[in-house]
Tab-separated table of C-alpha atoms in Angstrom:
chain	number	residue	atom	x	y	z
A	275	UNK	CA	0.000	0.000	0.000
A	276	UNK	CA	2.526	2.583	-1.172
A	277	UNK	CA	0.124	5.498	-1.546
A	278	UNK	CA	-1.498	4.855	1.799
A	279	UNK	CA	1.890	4.644	3.562
A	280	UNK	CA	2.915	8.046	2.166
A	281	UNK	CA	-0.267	9.616	3.493
A	282	UNK	CA	0.126	8.128	6.942
A	283	UNK	CA	2.927	10.555	7.766
A	284	UNK	CA	0.337	13.366	7.688
A	285	UNK	CA	-1.910	11.902	10.373
A	286	UNK	CA	-4.391	14.515	11.608
A	287	UNK	CA	-5.184	14.886	15.272
A	288	UNK	CA	-8.205	12.883	16.360
A	289	UNK	CA	-10.258	13.036	19.489
A	290	UNK	CA	-10.966	9.950	21.517
A	291	UNK	CA	-14.744	9.579	21.469
A	292	UNK	CA	-14.919	6.349	23.443
A	293	UNK	CA	-15.615	7.968	26.812
A	294	UNK	CA	-18.424	10.265	25.701
A	295	UNK	CA	-22.033	9.790	26.546
A	296	UNK	CA	-23.612	10.088	23.152
A	297	UNK	CA	-26.876	11.198	21.728
A	298	UNK	CA	-28.374	11.192	18.273
A	299	UNK	CA	-30.268	13.911	16.474
A	300	UNK	CA	-33.134	12.660	14.325
A	301	UNK	CA	-34.396	14.746	11.402
A	302	UNK	CA	-37.335	14.484	9.031
A	303	UNK	CA	-35.330	14.940	5.840
A	304	UNK	CA	-31.827	14.165	4.631
A	305	UNK	CA	-31.357	17.749	3.486
A	306	UNK	CA	-31.751	18.893	7.116
A	307	UNK	CA	-29.066	16.409	8.206
A	308	UNK	CA	-26.693	17.779	5.577
A	309	UNK	CA	-27.333	21.396	6.639
A	310	UNK	CA	-27.054	20.534	10.351
A	311	UNK	CA	-23.836	18.540	9.860
A	312	UNK	CA	-22.160	21.419	8.066
A	313	UNK	CA	-23.308	23.969	10.648
A	314	UNK	CA	-22.332	21.874	13.682
A	315	UNK	CA	-18.933	20.854	12.280
A	316	UNK	CA	-18.135	24.436	11.257
A	317	UNK	CA	-18.862	25.459	14.858
A	318	UNK	CA	-16.173	23.089	16.084
A	319	UNK	CA	-18.229	20.231	17.491
A	320	UNK	CA	-17.086	16.667	16.889
A	321	UNK	CA	-20.008	14.765	15.362
A	322	UNK	CA	-20.591	11.873	13.008
A	323	UNK	CA	-23.338	11.183	10.465
A	324	UNK	CA	-24.623	7.643	10.803
A	325	UNK	CA	-27.612	5.478	9.991
A	326	UNK	CA	-30.510	5.523	12.462
A	327	UNK	CA	-31.123	2.541	14.741
A	328	UNK	CA	-34.202	0.606	13.539
A	329	UNK	CA	-36.165	1.556	16.682
A	330	UNK	CA	-36.263	5.247	15.769
A	331	UNK	CA	-36.180	5.160	11.986
A	332	UNK	CA	-38.504	7.854	10.668
A	333	UNK	CA	-37.945	7.872	6.935
A	334	UNK	CA	-34.689	9.832	6.871
A	335	UNK	CA	-31.790	7.406	6.529
A	336	UNK	CA	-29.302	9.560	8.405
A	337	UNK	CA	-28.844	10.773	12.000
A	338	UNK	CA	-26.133	12.816	13.682
A	339	UNK	CA	-24.262	11.322	16.625
A	340	UNK	CA	-22.949	13.940	19.048
A	341	UNK	CA	-21.498	14.245	22.554
A	342	UNK	CA	-24.516	14.469	24.843
A	343	UNK	CA	-22.818	17.058	27.033
A	344	UNK	CA	-23.098	19.502	24.086
A	345	UNK	CA	-26.848	18.980	23.581
A	346	UNK	CA	-27.961	22.470	24.654
A	347	UNK	CA	-25.246	24.232	22.653
A	348	UNK	CA	-25.977	22.221	19.509
A	349	UNK	CA	-29.758	22.639	19.785
A	350	UNK	CA	-29.328	26.392	20.275
A	351	UNK	CA	-27.081	26.526	17.218
A	352	UNK	CA	-29.655	24.643	15.124
A	353	UNK	CA	-32.545	26.768	16.412
A	354	UNK	CA	-30.669	29.974	15.467
A	355	UNK	CA	-30.461	28.704	11.868
A	356	UNK	CA	-34.049	27.387	11.899
A	357	UNK	CA	-33.082	23.735	11.634
A	358	UNK	CA	-35.402	21.573	13.707
A	359	UNK	CA	-34.479	18.103	14.934
A	360	UNK	CA	-37.479	15.802	15.358
A	361	UNK	CA	-35.919	14.041	18.331
A	362	UNK	CA	-32.853	14.020	20.518
A	363	UNK	CA	-32.238	10.481	21.716
A	364	UNK	CA	-29.619	9.604	24.333
A	365	UNK	CA	-27.822	6.397	23.378
A	366	UNK	CA	-28.491	4.472	26.562
A	367	UNK	CA	-29.142	1.027	25.159
A	368	UNK	CA	-27.366	-1.126	22.588
A	369	UNK	CA	-30.634	-1.172	20.611
A	370	UNK	CA	-30.320	2.565	20.143
A	371	UNK	CA	-26.818	2.427	18.687
A	372	UNK	CA	-26.661	4.289	15.385
A	373	UNK	CA	-25.612	2.187	12.422
A	374	UNK	CA	-22.333	2.848	10.663
A	375	UNK	CA	-22.899	4.006	7.083
A	376	UNK	CA	-19.648	2.579	5.807
A	377	UNK	CA	-18.649	-0.775	4.433
A	378	UNK	CA	-15.088	-1.440	3.340
A	379	UNK	CA	-13.940	-4.161	0.964
A	380	UNK	CA	-10.307	-4.969	0.190
A	381	UNK	CA	-9.869	-6.417	-3.310
A	382	UNK	CA	-6.089	-6.833	-3.031
A	383	UNK	CA	-4.860	-4.098	-5.358
A	384	UNK	CA	-7.936	-1.970	-4.758
A	385	UNK	CA	-9.837	-0.731	-1.717
A	386	UNK	CA	-13.536	0.114	-1.897
A	387	UNK	CA	-15.481	2.235	0.593
A	388	UNK	CA	-19.262	2.269	0.405
A	389	UNK	CA	-21.221	5.033	2.144
A	390	UNK	CA	-24.962	4.546	1.940
A	391	UNK	CA	-25.543	3.781	-1.758
A	392	UNK	CA	-22.301	5.199	-3.184
A	393	UNK	CA	-19.026	3.336	-3.700
A	394	UNK	CA	-15.549	4.756	-4.194
A	395	UNK	CA	-12.680	2.452	-5.228
A	396	UNK	CA	-9.017	3.390	-5.111
A	397	UNK	CA	-5.805	1.724	-6.305
A	398	UNK	CA	-3.924	1.036	-3.060
A	399	UNK	CA	-0.478	1.538	-4.609
A	400	UNK	CA	-1.088	4.871	-6.334
A	401	UNK	CA	-4.120	6.305	-4.545
A	402	UNK	CA	-5.802	6.840	-7.905
A	403	UNK	CA	-9.592	6.610	-7.973
A	404	UNK	CA	-10.455	3.738	-10.310
A	405	UNK	CA	-14.234	3.525	-9.934
A	406	UNK	CA	-17.276	5.366	-8.635
A	407	UNK	CA	-20.602	3.577	-8.660
A	408	UNK	CA	-24.021	3.466	-7.073
A	409	UNK	CA	-26.839	5.907	-6.654
A	410	UNK	CA	-29.254	7.073	-9.266
A	411	UNK	CA	-28.854	10.803	-9.005
A	412	UNK	CA	-28.242	12.839	-12.159
A	413	UNK	CA	-24.847	14.143	-11.029
A	414	UNK	CA	-23.217	10.709	-10.500
A	415	UNK	CA	-21.858	10.444	-14.092
A	416	UNK	CA	-20.444	13.964	-13.769
A	417	UNK	CA	-18.836	13.164	-10.409
A	418	UNK	CA	-17.306	9.994	-11.853
A	419	UNK	CA	-15.958	11.850	-14.900
A	420	UNK	CA	-14.355	14.534	-12.723
A	421	UNK	CA	-12.800	12.143	-10.185
A	422	UNK	CA	-11.847	8.831	-11.855
A	423	UNK	CA	-8.208	8.692	-12.915
A	424	UNK	CA	-7.104	11.269	-10.322
A	425	UNK	CA	-5.459	10.610	-6.978
A	426	UNK	CA	-7.372	11.290	-3.783
A	427	UNK	CA	-5.218	14.362	-3.261
A	428	UNK	CA	-5.835	15.753	-6.773
A	429	UNK	CA	-9.491	14.882	-7.263
A	430	UNK	CA	-12.110	17.503	-6.477
A	431	UNK	CA	-14.073	16.839	-3.305
A	432	UNK	CA	-17.545	15.518	-4.109
A	433	UNK	CA	-19.149	18.093	-1.813
A	434	UNK	CA	-17.603	20.853	-3.939
A	435	UNK	CA	-18.979	19.599	-7.264
A	436	UNK	CA	-21.987	17.402	-6.329
A	437	UNK	CA	-25.492	18.678	-5.667
A	438	UNK	CA	-27.539	15.634	-4.685
A	439	UNK	CA	-27.866	13.075	-1.908
A	440	UNK	CA	-25.642	10.764	-4.001
A	441	UNK	CA	-22.985	13.483	-4.101
A	442	UNK	CA	-23.274	13.829	-0.343
A	443	UNK	CA	-22.953	10.044	0.152
A	444	UNK	CA	-19.963	9.972	-2.211
A	445	UNK	CA	-18.348	12.716	-0.161
A	446	UNK	CA	-18.821	10.606	2.981
A	447	UNK	CA	-17.118	7.682	1.179
A	448	UNK	CA	-14.338	10.035	0.040
A	449	UNK	CA	-13.772	11.317	3.605
A	450	UNK	CA	-13.720	7.752	4.958
A	451	UNK	CA	-11.221	6.697	2.276
A	452	UNK	CA	-8.981	9.667	3.106
A	453	UNK	CA	-9.318	8.924	6.829
A	454	UNK	CA	-8.245	5.324	6.212
A	455	UNK	CA	-5.196	6.610	4.355
A	456	UNK	CA	-4.087	8.389	7.518
A	457	UNK	CA	-4.653	5.475	9.885
């Protein structure tokens, strides 16, 4: 994994989230999750977009996991921007654990990360994106054309050029692939 080894020297700082009491924010629509994620992250909170546990699934396939100690600050931030969470659920039971959106498959020379319905595959030696698949949104062919054949470092970020839920899911796969490069 030559490309991945080169990237590992640039390991970003990470926060240990294992000791946090966690909660999840449930929204009616995916677009609200996307807006809330951007707002909360830009305000410096450490959150993660995940799949909802089956017990609280409401139709939106995404929730935001956050440190429960920041509940009031995050809700105030959302209220100020008129973003309304349907529910705030403390994760107190294993049945309420949010579901990871990612699946990773190692094909030997290639590594694939799937986030929701979008898949991103990279050559492990060079870091070049070799395939983008999944989704049915109209911007997927455009995203594939702009990214395939470029390294992770050279390719445009899907969030900068995509405009649909598929583009958002591809960006999650892209971020997970980049994160794995720094592990």
